Coordinates of C-alpha atoms and ligand atoms in Angstrom, one line a residue:
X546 CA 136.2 80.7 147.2
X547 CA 132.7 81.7 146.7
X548 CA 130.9 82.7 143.5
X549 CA 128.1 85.3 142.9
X550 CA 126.4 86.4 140.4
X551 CA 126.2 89.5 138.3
X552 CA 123.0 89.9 138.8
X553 CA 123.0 90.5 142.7
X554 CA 121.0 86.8 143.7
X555 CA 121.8 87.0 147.4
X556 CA 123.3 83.2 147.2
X557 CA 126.7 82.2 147.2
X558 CA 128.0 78.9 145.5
X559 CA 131.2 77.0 145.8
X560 CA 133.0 75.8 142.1
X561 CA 131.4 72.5 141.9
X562 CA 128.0 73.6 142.8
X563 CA 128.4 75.8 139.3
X564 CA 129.9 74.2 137.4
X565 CA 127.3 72.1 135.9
X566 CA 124.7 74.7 135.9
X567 CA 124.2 77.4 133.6
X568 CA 123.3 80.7 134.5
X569 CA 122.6 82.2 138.1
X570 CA 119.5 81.9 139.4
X571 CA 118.3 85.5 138.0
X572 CA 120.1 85.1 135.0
X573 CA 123.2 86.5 135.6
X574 CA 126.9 85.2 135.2
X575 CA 128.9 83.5 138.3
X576 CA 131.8 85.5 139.2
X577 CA 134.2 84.9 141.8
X578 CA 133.5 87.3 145.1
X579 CA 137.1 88.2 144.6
X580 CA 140.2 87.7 142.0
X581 CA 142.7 86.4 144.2
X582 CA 146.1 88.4 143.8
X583 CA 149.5 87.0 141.8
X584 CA 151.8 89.4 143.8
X585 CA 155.8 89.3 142.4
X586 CA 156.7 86.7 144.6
X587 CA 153.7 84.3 143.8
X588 CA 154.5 85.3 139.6
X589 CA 158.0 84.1 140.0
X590 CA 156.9 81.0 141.6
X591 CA 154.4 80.9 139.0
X592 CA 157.1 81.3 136.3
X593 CA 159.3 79.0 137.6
X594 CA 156.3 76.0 137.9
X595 CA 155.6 76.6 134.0
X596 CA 159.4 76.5 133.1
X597 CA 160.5 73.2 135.3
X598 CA 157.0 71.3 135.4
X599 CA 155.4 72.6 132.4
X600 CA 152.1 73.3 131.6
X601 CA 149.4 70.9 133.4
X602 CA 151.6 72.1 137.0
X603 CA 150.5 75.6 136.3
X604 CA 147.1 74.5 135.6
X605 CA 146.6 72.9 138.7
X606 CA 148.7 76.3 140.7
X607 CA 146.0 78.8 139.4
X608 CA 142.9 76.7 139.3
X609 CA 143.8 75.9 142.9
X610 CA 143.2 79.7 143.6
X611 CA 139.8 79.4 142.6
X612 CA 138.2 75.7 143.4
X613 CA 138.4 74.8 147.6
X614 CA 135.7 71.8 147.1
X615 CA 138.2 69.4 144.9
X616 CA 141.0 67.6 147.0
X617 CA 144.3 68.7 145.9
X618 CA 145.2 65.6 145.0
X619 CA 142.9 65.1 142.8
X620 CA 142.5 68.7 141.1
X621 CA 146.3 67.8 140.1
X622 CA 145.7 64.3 138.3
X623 CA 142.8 65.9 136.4
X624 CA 145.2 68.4 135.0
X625 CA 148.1 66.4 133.9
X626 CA 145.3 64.1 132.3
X627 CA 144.1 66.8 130.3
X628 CA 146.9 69.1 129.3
X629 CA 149.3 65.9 128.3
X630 CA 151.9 66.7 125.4
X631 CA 150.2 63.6 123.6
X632 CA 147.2 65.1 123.0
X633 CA 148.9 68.7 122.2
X634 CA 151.7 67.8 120.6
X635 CA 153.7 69.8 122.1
X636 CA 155.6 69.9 125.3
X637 CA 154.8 73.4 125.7
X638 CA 151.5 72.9 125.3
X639 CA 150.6 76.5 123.8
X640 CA 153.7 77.1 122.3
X641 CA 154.5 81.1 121.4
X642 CA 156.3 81.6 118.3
X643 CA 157.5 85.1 116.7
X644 CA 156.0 86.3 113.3
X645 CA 157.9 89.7 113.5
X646 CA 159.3 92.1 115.3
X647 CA 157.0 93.0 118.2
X648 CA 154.5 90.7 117.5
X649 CA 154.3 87.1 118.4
X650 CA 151.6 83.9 117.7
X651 CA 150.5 81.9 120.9
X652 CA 149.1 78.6 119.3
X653 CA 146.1 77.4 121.4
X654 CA 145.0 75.0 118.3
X655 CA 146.8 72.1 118.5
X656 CA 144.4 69.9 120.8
X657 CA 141.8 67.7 119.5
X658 CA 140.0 69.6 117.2
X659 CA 142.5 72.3 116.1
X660 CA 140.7 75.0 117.8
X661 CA 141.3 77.1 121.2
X662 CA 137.9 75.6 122.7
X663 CA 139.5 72.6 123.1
X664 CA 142.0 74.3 125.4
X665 CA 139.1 74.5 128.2
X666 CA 136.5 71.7 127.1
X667 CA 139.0 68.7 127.5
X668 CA 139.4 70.2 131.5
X669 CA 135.5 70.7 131.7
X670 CA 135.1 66.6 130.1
X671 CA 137.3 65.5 133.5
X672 CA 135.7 67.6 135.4
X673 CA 132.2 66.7 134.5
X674 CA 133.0 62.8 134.4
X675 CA 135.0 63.0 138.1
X676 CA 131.6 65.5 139.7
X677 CA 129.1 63.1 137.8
X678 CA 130.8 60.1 139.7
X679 CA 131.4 61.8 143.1
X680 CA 127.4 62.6 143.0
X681 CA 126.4 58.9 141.5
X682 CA 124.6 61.5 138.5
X683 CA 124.5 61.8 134.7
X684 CA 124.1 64.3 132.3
X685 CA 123.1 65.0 129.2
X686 CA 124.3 67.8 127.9
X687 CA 121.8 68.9 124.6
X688 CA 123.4 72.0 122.3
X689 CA 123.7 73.9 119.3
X690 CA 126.9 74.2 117.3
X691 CA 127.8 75.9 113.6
X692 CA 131.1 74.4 114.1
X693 CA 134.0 74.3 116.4
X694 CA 131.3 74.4 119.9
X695 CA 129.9 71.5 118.9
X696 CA 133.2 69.4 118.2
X697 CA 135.3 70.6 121.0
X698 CA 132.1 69.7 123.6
X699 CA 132.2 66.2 121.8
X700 CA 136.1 65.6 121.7
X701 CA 135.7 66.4 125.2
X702 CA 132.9 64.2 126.1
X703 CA 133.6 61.2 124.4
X704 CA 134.1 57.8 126.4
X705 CA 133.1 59.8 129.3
X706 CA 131.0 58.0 132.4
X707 CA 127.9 59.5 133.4
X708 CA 127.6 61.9 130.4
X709 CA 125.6 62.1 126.4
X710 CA 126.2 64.5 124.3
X711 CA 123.2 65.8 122.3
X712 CA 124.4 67.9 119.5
X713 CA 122.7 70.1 116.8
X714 CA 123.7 71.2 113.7
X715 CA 122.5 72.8 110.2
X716 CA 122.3 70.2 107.8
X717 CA 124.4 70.6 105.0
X718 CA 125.8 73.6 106.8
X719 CA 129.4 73.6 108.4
X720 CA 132.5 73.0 106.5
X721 CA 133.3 69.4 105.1
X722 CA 136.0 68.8 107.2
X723 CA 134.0 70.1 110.5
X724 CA 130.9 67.3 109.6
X725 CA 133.7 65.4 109.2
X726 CA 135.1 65.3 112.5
X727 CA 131.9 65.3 114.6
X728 CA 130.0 62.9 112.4
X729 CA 133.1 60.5 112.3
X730 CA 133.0 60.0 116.0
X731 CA 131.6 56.8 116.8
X732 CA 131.5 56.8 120.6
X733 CA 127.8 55.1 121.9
X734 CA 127.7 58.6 124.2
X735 CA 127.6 61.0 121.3
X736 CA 124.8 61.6 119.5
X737 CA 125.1 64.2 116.2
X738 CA 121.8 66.0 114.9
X739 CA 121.8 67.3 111.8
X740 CA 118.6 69.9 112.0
X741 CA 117.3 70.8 108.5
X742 CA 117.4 74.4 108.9
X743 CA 119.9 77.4 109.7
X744 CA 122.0 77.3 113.4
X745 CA 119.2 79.9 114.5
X746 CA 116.6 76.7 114.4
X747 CA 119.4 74.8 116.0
X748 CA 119.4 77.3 119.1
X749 CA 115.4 77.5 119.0
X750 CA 115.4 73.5 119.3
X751 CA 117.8 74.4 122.4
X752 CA 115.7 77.1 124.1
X753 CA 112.2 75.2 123.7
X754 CA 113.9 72.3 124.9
X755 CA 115.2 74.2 127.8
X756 CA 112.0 76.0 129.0
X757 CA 110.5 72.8 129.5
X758 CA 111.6 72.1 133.0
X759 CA 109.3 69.0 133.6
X760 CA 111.9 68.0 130.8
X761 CA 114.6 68.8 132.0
X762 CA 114.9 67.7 135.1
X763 CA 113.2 64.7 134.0
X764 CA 116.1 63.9 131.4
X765 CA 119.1 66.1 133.0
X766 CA 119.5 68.3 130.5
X767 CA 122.7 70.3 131.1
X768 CA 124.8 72.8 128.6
X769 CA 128.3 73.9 127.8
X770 CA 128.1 76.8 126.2
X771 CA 130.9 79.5 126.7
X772 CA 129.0 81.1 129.8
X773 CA 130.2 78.6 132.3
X774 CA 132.7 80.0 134.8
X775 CA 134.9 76.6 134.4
X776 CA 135.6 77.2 130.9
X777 CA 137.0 80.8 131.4
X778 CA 138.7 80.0 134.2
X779 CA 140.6 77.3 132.6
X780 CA 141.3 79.9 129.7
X781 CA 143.3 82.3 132.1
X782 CA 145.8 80.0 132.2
X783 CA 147.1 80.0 128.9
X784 CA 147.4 83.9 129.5
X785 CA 150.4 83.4 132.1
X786 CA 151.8 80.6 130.0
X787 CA 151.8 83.3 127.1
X788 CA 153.2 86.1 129.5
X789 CA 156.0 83.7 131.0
X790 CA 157.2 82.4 127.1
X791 CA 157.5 86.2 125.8
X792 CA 159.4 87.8 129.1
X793 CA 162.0 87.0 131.0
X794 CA 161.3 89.0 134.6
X795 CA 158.1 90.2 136.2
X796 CA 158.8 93.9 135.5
X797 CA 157.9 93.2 131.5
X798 CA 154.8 93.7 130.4
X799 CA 153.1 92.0 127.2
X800 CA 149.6 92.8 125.3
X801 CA 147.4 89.7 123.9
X802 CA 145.3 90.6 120.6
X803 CA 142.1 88.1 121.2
X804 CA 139.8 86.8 118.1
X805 CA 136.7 87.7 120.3
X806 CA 132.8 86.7 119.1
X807 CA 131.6 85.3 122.6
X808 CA 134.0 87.7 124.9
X809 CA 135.1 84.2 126.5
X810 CA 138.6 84.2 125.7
X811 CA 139.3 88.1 126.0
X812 CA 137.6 88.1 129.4
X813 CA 139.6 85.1 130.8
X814 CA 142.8 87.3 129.8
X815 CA 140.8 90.4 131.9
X816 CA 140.8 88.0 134.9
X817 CA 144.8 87.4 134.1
X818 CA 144.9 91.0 134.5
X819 CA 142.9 91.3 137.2
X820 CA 144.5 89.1 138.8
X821 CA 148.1 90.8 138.7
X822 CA 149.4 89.7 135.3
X823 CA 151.5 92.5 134.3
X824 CA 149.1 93.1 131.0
X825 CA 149.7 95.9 129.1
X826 CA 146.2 95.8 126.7
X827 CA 143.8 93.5 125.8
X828 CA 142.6 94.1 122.3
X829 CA 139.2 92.7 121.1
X830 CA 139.4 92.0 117.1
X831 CA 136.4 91.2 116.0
X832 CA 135.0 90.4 112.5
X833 CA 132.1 92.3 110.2
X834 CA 130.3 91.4 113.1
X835 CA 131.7 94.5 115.6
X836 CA 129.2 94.3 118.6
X837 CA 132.1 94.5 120.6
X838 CA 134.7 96.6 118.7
X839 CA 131.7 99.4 118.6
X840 CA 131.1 99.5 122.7
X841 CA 134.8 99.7 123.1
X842 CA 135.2 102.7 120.2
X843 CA 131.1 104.2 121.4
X844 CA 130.1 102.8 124.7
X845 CA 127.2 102.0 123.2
X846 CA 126.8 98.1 123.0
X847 CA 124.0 97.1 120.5
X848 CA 122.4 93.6 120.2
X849 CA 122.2 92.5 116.7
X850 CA 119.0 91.0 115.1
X851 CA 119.1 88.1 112.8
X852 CA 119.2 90.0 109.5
X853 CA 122.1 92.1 110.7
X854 CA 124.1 88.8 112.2
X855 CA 126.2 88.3 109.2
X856 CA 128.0 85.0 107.7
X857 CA 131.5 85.4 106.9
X858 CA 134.7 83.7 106.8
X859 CA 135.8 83.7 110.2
X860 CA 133.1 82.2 111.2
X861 CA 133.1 81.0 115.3
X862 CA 132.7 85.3 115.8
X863 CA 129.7 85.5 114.2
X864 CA 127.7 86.5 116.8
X865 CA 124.7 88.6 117.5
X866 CA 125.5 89.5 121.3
X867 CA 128.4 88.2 123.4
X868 CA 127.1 85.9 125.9
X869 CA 130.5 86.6 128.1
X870 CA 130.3 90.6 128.1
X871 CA 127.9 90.5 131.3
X872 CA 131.1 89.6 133.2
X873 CA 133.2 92.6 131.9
X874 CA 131.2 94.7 132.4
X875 CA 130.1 94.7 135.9
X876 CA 133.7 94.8 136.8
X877 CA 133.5 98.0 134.2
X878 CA 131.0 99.1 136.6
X879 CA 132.5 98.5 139.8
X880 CA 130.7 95.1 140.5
X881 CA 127.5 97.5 140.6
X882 CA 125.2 94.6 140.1
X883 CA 121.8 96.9 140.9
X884 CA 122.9 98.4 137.2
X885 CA 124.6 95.4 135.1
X886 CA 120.8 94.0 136.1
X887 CA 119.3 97.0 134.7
X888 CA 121.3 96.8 132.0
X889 CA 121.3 93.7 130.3
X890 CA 117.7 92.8 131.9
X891 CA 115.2 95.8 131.6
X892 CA 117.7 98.0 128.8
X893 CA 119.1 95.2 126.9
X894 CA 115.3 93.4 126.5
X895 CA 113.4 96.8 125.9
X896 CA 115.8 98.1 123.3
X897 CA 118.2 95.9 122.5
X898 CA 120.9 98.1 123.7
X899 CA 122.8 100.3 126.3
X900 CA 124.7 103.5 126.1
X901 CA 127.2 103.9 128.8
X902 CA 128.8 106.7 127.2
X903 CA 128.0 108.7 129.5
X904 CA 129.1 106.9 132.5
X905 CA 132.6 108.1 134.2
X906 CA 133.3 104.2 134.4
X907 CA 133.5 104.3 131.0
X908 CA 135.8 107.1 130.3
X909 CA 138.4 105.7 132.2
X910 CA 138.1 102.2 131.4
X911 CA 140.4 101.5 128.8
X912 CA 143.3 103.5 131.4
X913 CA 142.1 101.4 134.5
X914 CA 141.4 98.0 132.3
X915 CA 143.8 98.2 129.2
X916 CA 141.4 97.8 126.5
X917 CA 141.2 98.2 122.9
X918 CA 139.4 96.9 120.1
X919 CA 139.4 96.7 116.0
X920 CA 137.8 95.3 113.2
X921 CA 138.5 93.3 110.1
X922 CA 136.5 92.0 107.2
X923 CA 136.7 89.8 104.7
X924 CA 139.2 91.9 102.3
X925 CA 141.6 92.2 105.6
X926 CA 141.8 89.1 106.2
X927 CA 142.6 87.6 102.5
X928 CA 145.0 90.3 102.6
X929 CA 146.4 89.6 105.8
X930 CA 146.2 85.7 105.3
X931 CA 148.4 86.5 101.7
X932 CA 151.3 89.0 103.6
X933 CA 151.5 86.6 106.0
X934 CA 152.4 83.3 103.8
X935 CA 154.7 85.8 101.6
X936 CA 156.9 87.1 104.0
X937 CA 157.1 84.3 106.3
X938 CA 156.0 81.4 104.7
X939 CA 153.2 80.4 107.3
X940 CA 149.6 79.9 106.8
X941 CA 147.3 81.4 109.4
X942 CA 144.0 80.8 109.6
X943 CA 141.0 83.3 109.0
X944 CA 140.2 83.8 113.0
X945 CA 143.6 84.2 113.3
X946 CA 144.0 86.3 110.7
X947 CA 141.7 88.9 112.1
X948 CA 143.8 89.0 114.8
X949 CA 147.0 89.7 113.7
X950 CA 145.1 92.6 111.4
X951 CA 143.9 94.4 114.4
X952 CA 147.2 93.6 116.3
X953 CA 149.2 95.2 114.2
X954 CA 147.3 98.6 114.5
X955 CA 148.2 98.1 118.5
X956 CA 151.9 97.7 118.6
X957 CA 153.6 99.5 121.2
X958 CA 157.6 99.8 121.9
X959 CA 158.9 97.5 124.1
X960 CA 155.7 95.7 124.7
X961 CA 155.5 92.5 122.9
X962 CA 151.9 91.3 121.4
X963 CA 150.9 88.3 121.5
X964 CA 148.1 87.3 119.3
X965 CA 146.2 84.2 120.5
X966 CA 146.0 81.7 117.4
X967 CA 142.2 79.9 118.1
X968 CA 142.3 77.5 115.1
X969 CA 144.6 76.0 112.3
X970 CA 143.6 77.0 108.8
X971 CA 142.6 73.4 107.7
X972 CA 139.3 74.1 109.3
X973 CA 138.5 76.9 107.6
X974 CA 140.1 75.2 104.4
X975 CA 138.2 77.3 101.6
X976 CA 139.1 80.4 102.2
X977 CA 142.7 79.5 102.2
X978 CA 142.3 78.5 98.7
X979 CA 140.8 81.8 97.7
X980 CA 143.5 83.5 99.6
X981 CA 146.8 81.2 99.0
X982 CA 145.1 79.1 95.4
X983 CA 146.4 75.7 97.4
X984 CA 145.0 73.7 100.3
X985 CA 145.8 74.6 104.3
X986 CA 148.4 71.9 105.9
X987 CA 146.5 68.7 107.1
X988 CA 147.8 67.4 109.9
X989 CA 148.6 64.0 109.7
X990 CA 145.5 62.6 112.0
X991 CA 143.2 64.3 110.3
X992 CA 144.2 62.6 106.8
X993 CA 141.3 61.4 105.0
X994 CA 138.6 61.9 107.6
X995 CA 136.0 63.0 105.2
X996 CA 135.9 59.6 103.7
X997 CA 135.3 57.9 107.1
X998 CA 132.1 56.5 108.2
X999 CA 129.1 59.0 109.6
X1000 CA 127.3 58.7 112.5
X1001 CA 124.1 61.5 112.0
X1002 CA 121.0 61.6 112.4
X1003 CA 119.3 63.9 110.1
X1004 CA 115.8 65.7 111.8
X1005 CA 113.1 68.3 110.9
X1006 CA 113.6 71.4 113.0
X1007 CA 110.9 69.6 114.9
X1008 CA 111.2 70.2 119.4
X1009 CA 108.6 66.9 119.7
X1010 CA 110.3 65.1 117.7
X1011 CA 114.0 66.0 119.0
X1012 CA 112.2 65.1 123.0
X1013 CA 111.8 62.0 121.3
X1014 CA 115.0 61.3 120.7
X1015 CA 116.8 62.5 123.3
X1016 CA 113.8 60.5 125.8
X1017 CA 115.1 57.0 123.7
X1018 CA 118.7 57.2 124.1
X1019 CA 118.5 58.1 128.0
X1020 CA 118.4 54.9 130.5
X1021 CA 115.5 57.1 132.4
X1022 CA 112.9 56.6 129.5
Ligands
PLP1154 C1 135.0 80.4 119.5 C2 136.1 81.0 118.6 C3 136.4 82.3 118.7 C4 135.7 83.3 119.6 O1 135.9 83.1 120.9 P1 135.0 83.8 122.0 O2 135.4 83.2 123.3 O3 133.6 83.5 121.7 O4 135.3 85.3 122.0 C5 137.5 82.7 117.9 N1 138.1 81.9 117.0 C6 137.8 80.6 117.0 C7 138.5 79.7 116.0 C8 136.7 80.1 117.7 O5 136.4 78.8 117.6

């Protein structure tokens, strides 16, 4: 298997050439040259792997489609390393669970940090440390995180050979229990950075840091932000582990309602699809911040600035532009990469948008691809948050919450919905109380973490100064 990018750079790459890169060489995303097909026979082998070997076997089946330059052998260990029911809690993994009729709760929050990101960063930790090894290289990965980013990356990380984590954050800024759980860490490769400033300075310290290539190759400065292709890919599976829990024979169909900011998750369920699982729709629920739910109503798709990025209370969507939508869309286009270029290079840079109204690819894209999108705000999701304890007794959490609001407006007959649940509500703890008036469940583990020790370093929004740093705590100063 080969990967390209979306862009139209004439080089090809194999999986482990890409995966510790960022983008393509002219700024584009790494696709696959081709989705390989899940015909009936290869879904009810599928289906039958996930129901007698669980859920690292199916892992290990799918990835296998994708990455030719791992031995088999070894492609399988790292998967039952990662997706162990020790560190899930679950045998299944990404258990699916009914909340009524027609609409069911896949919960991807039950690794590490109680978040879906873990579901991909704990592969993309084995994969870095066994790449890193087979090279004799490190890596030090430097980022930005308002929240769940930051911890997954460093839940993943931690321990690991050959890698650091560098990780920024707004002082003061993230939740109590989030500082908690990164700051509590105490692992000699993880370093936390509290910058005193918003995340935006946070992702400035990233970029400057980035554009200084002398410096960067100097220190191997790497990233693992939701771009890279390893990430998504490991996403799709959870998609089939969904389908195979809510039907019973290939000839069902089933819809997934995504919380989408990044267009990560949603587009690793559009490569499910692509790839033959019998997907009905994927619906995009956003929150106030609707970059994606307006292209999907408009066509139109509209970078936000700064002052129209707004804070709210399901806050891993806030997002000005979604860094994944690239990928979409030059599928949308018909892998037309002379255009996605035009479009997210020359249109997106010049005006900070693209209409492609217009365009017949467009039109019929939500027949040939299955999409759908919503919104919700704040009052939707206190609202939604309250029905949901009332009538069944559960808490959700606000991400989650989103999703089931937009969800609902999607239900079809006979299709089941699956809404994908990307945190528990103990991270986003006070608005549960506004909703509910009483705290979110606390797992056990996570009892009295805010009381543990910290390990931050508190910094001026200062690039020299963060060089610094980063320069000292690498063995090639
Ligand atoms: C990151 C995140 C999302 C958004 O996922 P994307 O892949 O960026 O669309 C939704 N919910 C939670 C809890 C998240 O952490």
């Amino acid at each position: 298997m080969l990967y390209l990018s979306t862009r139209g750079h004439a080089e090809r790459k194999r999986f482990c050439e890409i995966l510790l890169e960022g983008l393509a060489p002219d700024g584009g995303l790494y696709l696959p040259e081709h989705y390989p097909q899940v015909d009936d026979a290869a879904l009810t082998r599928l289906r039958h792997t996930f129901n007698t070997q669980g859920y690292a076997a199916l892992a290990f089946e799918l990835l296998s489609l994708y990455i030719d330059d791992i031995p088999a052998a070894d492609l399988k260990a790292l998967c039952a390393k990662t997706y162990t029911q020790e560190v899930y809690g679950t045998e299944a993994i990404v258990p699916v669970r009914k909340l009524e009729d027609g609409l069911l709760v896949e919960a991807l929050s039950n690794g590490p940090t109680l978040a879906f990101k873990d579901m991909a960063m704990q592969l993309l930790g084995n994969l870095f440390e066994y790449e890193l090894a087979r090279r004799g290289e490190e890596l030090n990965i430097f980022g930005a995180t308002s929240g769940d980013t930051g911890s997954a990356a460093e839940y993943a990380m931690r321990g690991k050979k050959g890698v650091r984590v560098f990780m920024t954050s707004p002082h003061g800024r993230m939740s109590p229990f989030q500082q908690a759980q990164m700051f509590s860490l105490m692992d000699e490769n993880i370093h936390n950075i509290a910058i005193e400033g918003v995340f935006d300075d946070c992702q400035d310290l990233v970029k400057a840091v980035s554009n200084d290539l002398d410096f960067k190759t100097k220190y191997k400065i790497g990233t693992v932000n939701s771009i890279n292709w390893a990430r998504l890919l490991a996403q799709v599976v959870y998609y089939f582990a969904g389908y195979f829990q809510a039907t019973t024979a290939n000839s069902q169909k089933v819809s997934f309602t995504v919380p989408s900011g990044n267009f990560g998750n949603v587009c690793a369920g559009h490569v499910a699809r692509m790839m033959g699982l019998p997907v009905d729709t994927l619906v995009a629920a956003t929150n106030e911040n609707d970059v994606l739910d307006e292209f999907f109503r408009t066509g139109v798709y509209r970078v936000r600035g700064s002052a129209d990025t707004h804070e709210t209370s399901s806050p891993s969507m806030d997002i000005s532009k979604a860094s994944n939508f690239e990928r979409f869309v030059f599928d949308l286009l018909g892998r037309d990469a002379a255009l996605t270029k035009d479009l997210f290079g020359a249109q997106i840079s010049k005006n900070g948008k693209f209409d492609l109204s217009g365009n017949p690819h467009f039109a019929e894209a939500a027949a040939r691809y299955g999409f759908a999108s919503g919104k919700s705000t704040h009052a939707n999701r206190l609202a939604t948050i309250q029905d949901v304890h009332k009538r069944f007794g559960e808490m959700i959490d606000t991400h989650t919450a989103d999703g089931v609001k937009v969800a609902r407006e999607h239900l079809k007959a006979g299709v089941p919905m699956i809404v994908l649940e990307t945190a528990l509500p103990i991270k986003f703890a006070a608005t549960i109380v506004e909703a509910l008036g009483q705290e979110p469940h606390r797992p056990a583990k996570f009892e009295g973490i805010e009381a543990l020790p910290k390990r931050v370093q508190v910094m001026k929004a200062d690039v020299a100064q963060i060089k610094a740093y980063i320069a000292k705590h690498c063995d090639h100063a």
